[in-house]
């Protein structure tokens, strides 16, 4: 096999082993005997924890072991000879297994020769077929089998029950085993028996799990810090080692002086405690060792474990250079591919430019400018150079003073770190990075002011808004990376999501409202308005007017929108404003809700969320798929600009008076609600008299609840319907709700009509006081008002009890959003850890890094969902239509779309809102940021 | 009468490959046995197959034919391992 470039050695396997006491002493640079660290002059004491044989941390001093200075000496281990053996907490599980699986007298594995032979064979077979995991299965099984046997098959000794008293005490039938006794037993286990248990005795004898010598890490691992006051502050590990040394000393003295058994045992246990907490200060069952201030010490395990541990914070994730972070804000003028970078950031972030003959002159010019070059008239920024890297690798900081001089020295082979300029490619990211669209490549636009800016159409994939969100930016440092980013990561390459094959980038909010205002029914614009709108997309030649009326020339919105469509685009679909369930052609036409595009001309229909919206935009989808990412990017840029032009011309605002309804309607709603409440009262009455007819599979109480919920739910819907009769298409709030820009009709009916039943866990409210929700009601009251029905509307305002119920319902939403996000975050982490090394190979199989097959064909069909048509590799109907030129009937076309539509909304994108919640209260505003 | 898992509608078709067939599969995939997904001997499906074929040794290959939502029919292979 060909080794990768620059790789001379490859890790084939990692072997884990134990350090024997001999090995510890052999690798030790010095034995540590005293707990003192420094003498009065501040020099390390010999054979103390800071002994200069263990390495140097102070500049100027030399290591006594290797003679190196601070940066040369890697540090050396020392050791402490323990007066009495102690158990290593990290191995108690293994120790327990070994004690239980071997004979208490002869140390042999508690299996007959034949059994042992069988297990050994099985293991060998496993090894041949590959699979470290499976070998562990066998050894586990071996140990379990051996533990079962009561009498030793070799010497006949009756076995006793060994238990583990967490964290480190072993007992045999209740009687305590000292670490010394445990060690003696382990020493008796023969080598060949260990192999069957999955232990290689050549590198890991079990008695080494009982410590007789403790390795002391080099001082470089636990450097002391000198405070401003001149006092020395020691590392937590040093503190812990001091404790170990002190107790070790006392234990030795007492034992040698022949002190009473009890005292020696106490000290021994104390030593065990200190050694245990030295390894892991969060061992369950013992109190953590604390600093004088009360802060728990950070010992070995704490250094490695968890989010802030060595693995997750220093090895899996590292801090990087050439990155920036700041608040984000919108800029509809930028292309979706761009990102606005503040001048301050652009001057810090640099791109390495290799000096070659073709660019030598210009690079010299750059360097000459220094770090903050003055921009020529008409421009506000030109890039400078921060560093020049010579051919020998030396870095020279460019300053205003030395710029001229350094520029003269620049020659071929140098690398010059040039500040960002427009068009540089960078990675842009918003946490949490849940999918690949959370990190996309953008082209830089250096701009004044201090925020990162981007097109609003790119908010959905990042899940970003501008209420204080911050984002990160990374400047790529190699030509390969830049090329890859441009080809694979640019925003325009991610318009179609690999998750559901539809667009994730597209119009939101104002874009949709604007598109609606532009195209709804026969919207038309005067010459001035038209010129203003078209100037946004850079059109210079006005097309001919579509309508002439009363001597005035008008351009229709549909005509303007058609200008940005490909000339051969044909499409038929339902607008978002189409009322649900409505299928007759006439009604659709009346509402202008059937979009018909023929050869790039919108002949009817309103352009709204279903046309250009993120997640749902049909035109967007079609263009991205059939005309490619360049065309799609251009379309999104232009469509959003057109929409914004239209909304600027027409003007748009919403306020609470949008929910004004006539007095007559209010009376009707009040009547509907009053009747519903009375109906529930009647239900309760019938329930109490036992006349309620039980529903199949439900108790009487449940029947009542279901009926009441149904009645009240219907009432709210009716109230909403009455209200919406008076809220027509000229109403801004309705425009937003129907076109899919923001809000829903339910939101509106809750503002104008009635808020409706509040629920916790899908049931009417019932908890609080004894047999009632609030003291305002009678005990046992089952009526509508007493159990959380809110008759008022948001506009009219809530009564105190209603307000409280509303808060109860709202609280549930908040609580389980919090619970769900943390839980789904953890699940996501686990899933990613499990899948991160999988990739699709050239032969279409999915394999892991071990090159074993996970899936014989990606997704079983080998189709990339983001390049599929509703999951299928080709859309046969579409191709037939294109080839034969046959036009399917509009009904046929719609039916297909209905069946195949992704039916996805922003809610599906945001895993925080579940379906049940949507039932109860659609789109609670939620807490922002 | 023992319950036959293979007759359950959620259990896909499993077929024991003859040695020469197995050889061909490995060759077509250009892999060695250890790169295949595994199936344990103790798996209920293997036990049913053993009632038909007699004992199935470790190292044999099972072909699994699934009805797939995406692909219609999809084929996979599994290596029989111990336990
Ligand atoms: Mg936010
Ligand atoms: Zn040294
Ligand atoms: Zn024995």
Coordinates of N, CA, C and O in Angstrom, one line a residue, chain A residues 407-515:
Chain A
X407 N 9.9 45.7 2.7 CA 9.4 45.5 1.3 C 10.6 45.3 0.3 O 10.5 44.5 -0.6
X408 N 11.7 46.0 0.6 CA 12.9 45.9 -0.3 C 13.5 44.5 -0.3 O 13.9 43.9 -1.2
X409 N 13.4 43.8 1.0 CA 14.0 42.5 1.1 C 13.1 41.4 0.5 O 13.6 40.3 0.3
X410 N 11.9 41.7 0.3 CA 11.0 40.6 -0.2 C 11.5 40.0 -1.5 O 11.8 40.7 -2.4
X411 N 11.6 38.7 -1.6 CA 12.0 38.0 -2.8 C 11.2 36.7 -3.0 O 10.4 36.3 -2.2
X412 N 11.4 36.1 -4.1 CA 10.7 34.9 -4.5 C 11.0 33.8 -3.4 O 12.1 33.6 -3.0
X413 N 9.9 33.1 -3.0 CA 10.1 32.1 -1.9 C 9.6 32.6 -0.6 O 9.4 31.8 0.3
X414 N 9.5 33.9 -0.4 CA 8.9 34.5 0.8 C 7.4 34.2 0.9 O 6.8 34.0 -0.2
X415 N 6.9 34.3 2.1 CA 5.4 34.3 2.2 C 5.0 35.6 2.9 O 5.6 36.0 3.9
X416 N 4.0 36.2 2.3 CA 3.6 37.5 2.9 C 2.1 37.4 3.4 O 1.3 36.8 2.6
X417 N 1.9 37.8 4.6 CA 0.5 37.6 5.2 C -0.3 38.9 4.9 O -0.2 39.8 5.6
X418 N -1.1 38.8 3.9 CA -1.9 39.9 3.4 C -3.2 40.0 4.1 O -3.8 39.0 4.4
X419 N -3.7 41.2 4.4 CA -5.0 41.4 5.1 C -6.1 41.0 4.1 O -5.9 41.0 2.9
X420 N -7.3 40.7 4.7 CA -8.4 40.3 3.8 C -8.8 41.4 2.8 O -8.7 42.6 3.0
X421 N -9.2 40.9 1.6 CA -9.7 41.8 0.6 C -11.1 41.2 0.1 O -11.3 40.0 0.4
X422 N -11.8 42.0 -0.5 CA -13.1 41.5 -1.1 C -12.8 40.3 -2.0 O -11.9 40.3 -2.8
X423 N -13.6 39.2 -1.8 CA -13.5 38.1 -2.6 C -12.7 36.9 -2.0 O -12.7 35.8 -2.5
X424 N -12.0 37.2 -0.9 CA -11.3 36.1 -0.2 C -12.4 35.2 0.3 O -13.5 35.6 0.7
X425 N -12.0 33.9 0.3 CA -13.0 32.9 0.8 C -12.7 32.5 2.2 O -11.6 32.3 2.6
X426 N -13.8 32.6 3.0 CA -13.7 32.3 4.5 C -14.8 31.3 4.9 O -15.8 31.2 4.2
X427 N -14.6 30.6 6.0 CA -15.6 29.8 6.6 C -16.4 30.6 7.6 O -15.8 31.3 8.4
X428 N -17.7 30.4 7.6 CA -18.5 31.2 8.5 C -19.4 30.2 9.3 O -19.9 29.2 8.7
X429 N -19.5 30.3 10.5 CA -20.1 29.3 11.4 C -21.0 29.8 12.5 O -20.6 30.8 13.1
X430 N -22.1 29.2 12.8 CA -22.8 29.5 14.0 C -23.1 28.3 14.8 O -23.6 27.3 14.3
X431 N -22.8 28.4 16.1 CA -23.1 27.2 17.0 C -24.5 27.3 17.4 O -25.1 28.4 17.5
X432 N -25.1 26.2 17.8 CA -24.6 24.8 17.7 C -24.5 24.3 16.3 O -25.4 24.5 15.5
X433 N -23.4 23.7 15.9 CA -23.2 23.3 14.5 C -23.8 21.9 14.4 O -23.2 20.9 14.5
X434 N -25.1 21.9 14.1 CA -25.9 20.7 14.1 C -25.9 19.9 12.8 O -26.1 18.7 12.8
X435 N -25.7 20.7 11.7 CA -25.6 20.0 10.4 C -24.6 20.7 9.6 O -24.0 21.7 10.0
X436 N -24.3 20.1 8.3 CA -23.2 20.6 7.6 C -23.4 22.1 7.2 O -22.5 22.8 6.9
X437 N -24.7 22.5 7.1 CA -24.9 23.9 6.7 C -24.7 24.9 7.8 O -24.9 26.1 7.6
X438 N -24.3 24.4 9.0 CA -23.9 25.3 10.1 C -22.5 25.9 9.8 O -22.1 26.8 10.5
X439 N -21.8 25.4 8.8 CA -20.5 26.0 8.5 C -20.4 26.0 7.0 O -20.3 25.0 6.4
X440 N -20.5 27.2 6.4 CA -20.4 27.4 5.0 C -19.4 28.4 4.6 O -18.9 29.2 5.4
X441 N -18.9 28.3 3.4 CA -17.9 29.2 2.9 C -18.6 30.5 2.3 O -19.5 30.3 1.5
X442 N -18.1 31.6 2.6 CA -18.6 32.9 2.1 C -17.4 33.7 1.5 O -16.3 33.5 1.8
X443 N -17.8 34.6 0.6 CA -16.8 35.5 0.0 C -16.8 36.8 0.8 O -17.8 37.3 1.1
X444 N -15.6 37.3 1.1 CA -15.5 38.4 2.0 C -15.9 39.7 1.3 O -15.6 39.9 0.1
X445 N -16.6 40.6 2.0 CA -16.8 42.0 1.6 C -16.4 42.8 2.8 O -17.0 42.8 3.9
X446 N -15.3 43.5 2.7 CA -14.8 44.3 3.8 C -15.7 45.6 3.9 O -16.0 46.2 2.9
X447 N -16.2 45.8 5.1 CA -17.2 46.9 5.3 C -17.0 47.7 6.6 O -16.3 47.2 7.5
X448 N -17.5 48.9 6.6 CA -17.4 49.7 7.8 C -18.3 49.1 8.9 O -19.1 48.2 8.6
X449 N -18.2 49.6 10.1 CA -18.9 49.1 11.3 C -18.4 47.8 11.8 O -17.6 47.2 11.2
X450 N -19.0 47.4 12.9 CA -18.4 46.3 13.7 C -19.0 45.0 13.7 O -18.7 44.1 14.5
X451 N -20.0 44.7 12.8 CA -20.7 43.4 12.8 C -20.4 42.6 11.6 O -20.0 43.2 10.5
X452 N -20.6 41.3 11.7 CA -20.6 40.5 10.5 C -21.9 40.6 9.9 O -22.9 40.6 10.6
X453 N -22.0 40.8 8.6 CA -23.3 40.9 7.9 C -23.5 39.9 6.8 O -22.5 39.4 6.2
X454 N -24.7 39.4 6.7 CA -25.0 38.5 5.6 C -26.5 38.6 5.2 O -27.3 39.2 5.9
X455 N -26.8 38.0 4.0 CA -28.1 38.0 3.4 C -29.1 37.3 4.3 O -28.8 36.2 4.8
X456 N -30.3 37.8 4.5 CA -31.3 37.2 5.3 C -31.7 35.8 4.9 O -32.2 35.0 5.7
X457 N -31.5 35.5 3.6 CA -32.0 34.2 3.1 C -31.1 33.1 3.7 O -31.5 31.9 3.6
X458 N -30.0 33.5 4.2 CA -29.1 32.5 4.8 C -29.3 32.2 6.3 O -28.6 31.4 6.9
X459 N -30.3 32.9 6.9 CA -30.6 32.7 8.3 C -31.1 31.3 8.6 O -30.6 30.7 9.6
X460 N -32.0 30.7 7.8 CA -32.5 29.4 8.2 C -31.4 28.3 8.4 O -31.4 27.6 9.4
X461 N -30.5 28.1 7.5 CA -29.5 27.0 7.7 C -28.7 27.3 9.0 O -28.3 26.3 9.6
X462 N -28.3 28.5 9.3 CA -27.6 28.8 10.5 C -28.5 28.9 11.7 O -28.0 28.9 12.9
X463 N -29.8 28.9 11.5 CA -30.8 29.1 12.5 C -30.5 30.4 13.3 O -30.5 30.5 14.5
X464 N -30.1 31.4 12.5 CA -29.7 32.7 13.1 C -30.8 33.7 13.1 O -31.6 33.7 12.2
X465 N -30.8 34.6 14.1 CA -31.5 35.8 14.1 C -30.6 36.9 14.5 O -29.4 36.7 14.8
X466 N -31.1 38.2 14.7 CA -30.2 39.3 14.9 C -30.5 39.9 16.3 O -30.4 41.1 16.5
X467 N -30.9 39.1 17.2 CA -31.2 39.6 18.6 C -30.0 39.5 19.5 O -30.1 39.4 20.7
X468 N -28.8 39.6 18.9 CA -27.6 39.5 19.7 C -26.8 38.3 19.3 O -25.7 38.0 20.0
X469 N -27.2 37.5 18.4 CA -26.4 36.3 18.0 C -25.0 36.7 17.6 O -24.8 37.7 16.9
X470 N -24.0 35.8 17.9 CA -22.7 36.0 17.4 C -22.3 34.9 16.5 O -22.8 33.8 16.6
X471 N -21.4 35.1 15.6 CA -20.9 34.0 14.7 C -19.4 34.1 14.6 O -18.7 35.1 14.9
X472 N -18.8 32.9 14.1 CA -17.4 32.8 14.0 C -17.0 32.8 12.5 O -17.8 32.3 11.7
X473 N -15.8 33.3 12.3 CA -15.3 33.3 10.9 C -13.9 32.8 10.9 O -13.1 33.1 11.8
X474 N -13.6 32.0 9.9 CA -12.2 31.4 9.8 C -11.6 31.7 8.5 O -12.3 31.4 7.5
X475 N -10.4 32.1 8.5 CA -9.7 32.4 7.2 C -8.9 31.2 6.8 O -8.0 30.7 7.6
X476 N -9.1 30.6 5.6 CA -8.4 29.5 5.2 C -6.9 29.8 4.8 O -6.7 30.9 4.3
X477 N -6.0 28.9 5.1 CA -4.6 29.2 5.0 C -3.9 28.5 4.0 O -2.7 28.6 3.8
X478 N -4.6 27.6 3.2 CA -3.9 26.9 2.2 C -4.7 26.9 0.9 O -5.9 27.1 0.9
X479 N -4.0 26.8 -0.2 CA -4.6 26.9 -1.5 C -5.6 25.8 -1.7 O -6.7 25.9 -2.2
X480 N -5.2 24.5 -1.2 CA -6.1 23.4 -1.3 C -7.4 23.7 -0.5 O -8.5 23.4 -1.0
X481 N -7.3 24.2 0.7 CA -8.4 24.4 1.5 C -9.4 25.4 0.8 O -10.6 25.3 0.8
X482 N -8.8 26.5 0.3 CA -9.6 27.5 -0.4 C -10.3 26.9 -1.6 O -11.5 27.2 -1.8
X483 N -9.6 26.1 -2.3 CA -10.3 25.5 -3.5 C -11.4 24.6 -3.1 O -12.5 24.6 -3.6
X484 N -11.2 23.7 -2.1 CA -12.2 22.8 -1.6 C -13.4 23.6 -1.1 O -14.5 23.3 -1.4
X485 N -13.1 24.7 -0.3 CA -14.2 25.4 0.3 C -15.0 26.1 -0.9 O -16.3 26.0 -0.8
X486 N -14.4 26.6 -1.9 CA -15.1 27.2 -3.0 C -16.0 26.2 -3.7 O -17.1 26.5 -4.0
X487 N -15.5 25.0 -3.9 CA -16.2 24.1 -4.7 C -17.3 23.4 -3.8 O -18.4 23.2 -4.3
X488 N -16.9 23.0 -2.6 CA -17.9 22.2 -1.8 C -18.7 23.0 -0.8 O -19.8 22.6 -0.4
X489 N -18.1 24.1 -0.2 CA -18.7 24.6 0.9 C -19.5 26.0 0.7 O -20.1 26.5 1.6
X490 N -19.4 26.5 -0.5 CA -20.0 27.8 -0.7 C -21.5 27.7 -0.5 O -22.1 26.7 -0.8
X491 N -22.0 28.8 0.0 CA -23.5 28.9 0.3 C -24.3 28.3 -0.8 O -25.2 27.6 -0.6
X492 N -24.0 28.8 -2.0 CA -24.9 28.4 -3.1 C -24.9 26.9 -3.4 O -25.8 26.3 -4.0
X493 N -23.9 26.2 -2.9 CA -23.9 24.7 -3.0 C -24.8 24.0 -2.0 O -24.9 22.8 -2.0
X494 N -25.3 24.8 -1.1 CA -26.1 24.2 0.0 C -27.5 24.6 0.0 O -28.2 24.5 1.1
X495 N -28.0 25.1 -1.1 CA -29.4 25.6 -1.1 C -30.3 24.4 -0.9 O -31.3 24.5 -0.2
X496 N -30.0 23.2 -1.5 CA -30.8 22.1 -1.3 C -30.2 21.3 -0.1 O -29.0 21.0 -0.1
X497 N -31.1 21.0 0.8 CA -30.6 20.3 2.0 C -30.5 18.8 1.8 O -31.3 18.2 1.1
X498 N -29.4 18.1 2.3 CA -29.3 16.7 2.2 C -30.2 16.0 3.1 O -30.4 14.8 3.0
X499 N -30.9 16.7 4.0 CA -31.8 16.0 4.9 C -33.1 15.7 4.3 O -33.7 14.6 4.5
X500 N -33.7 16.6 3.5 CA -35.0 16.3 2.9 C -35.1 16.7 1.5 O -36.1 16.7 0.9
X501 N -33.9 17.1 0.9 CA -33.9 17.3 -0.6 C -34.6 18.6 -1.0 O -34.9 18.7 -2.2
X502 N -35.0 19.4 -0.1 CA -35.6 20.7 -0.5 C -34.7 21.9 -0.2 O -33.6 21.7 0.4
X503 N -35.1 23.1 -0.5 CA -34.3 24.2 -0.3 C -34.3 24.6 1.2 O -35.3 24.7 1.8
X504 N -33.1 24.9 1.8 CA -33.0 25.4 3.2 C -32.7 26.9 3.1 O -32.7 27.5 4.2
X505 N -32.3 27.4 2.0 CA -32.0 28.8 1.9 C -33.0 29.4 1.0 O -33.4 28.9 -0.1
X506 N -33.6 30.5 1.4 CA -34.7 31.1 0.7 C -35.3 32.3 1.4 O -34.8 32.6 2.5
X507 N -36.3 32.9 0.8 CA -36.9 34.0 1.4 C -37.6 33.8 2.8 O -38.1 32.7 3.0
X508 N -37.5 34.8 3.6 CA -38.1 34.7 4.9 C -38.8 36.1 5.2 O -38.5 37.1 4.6
X509 N -39.7 36.0 6.1 CA -40.4 37.3 6.6 C -40.7 38.3 5.5 O -41.5 38.0 4.7
X510 N -40.0 39.4 5.5 CA -40.3 40.5 4.6 C -40.2 40.1 3.1 O -40.9 40.6 2.3
X511 N -39.3 39.1 2.8 CA -39.2 38.7 1.4 C -40.5 38.1 0.9 O -40.9 38.4 -0.2
X512 N -41.1 37.4 1.8 CA -42.4 36.7 1.4 C -43.5 37.8 1.3 O -44.3 37.8 0.4
X513 N -43.6 38.6 2.3 CA -44.6 39.7 2.3 C -44.4 40.5 1.0 O -45.4 40.8 0.3
X514 N -43.1 40.8 0.8 CA -42.8 41.7 -0.4 C -43.3 41.0 -1.7 O -43.9 41.6 -2.6
X515 N -42.9 39.7 -1.8 CA -43.3 38.9 -3.0 C -44.8 38.9 -3.2 O -45.4 39.0 -4.3

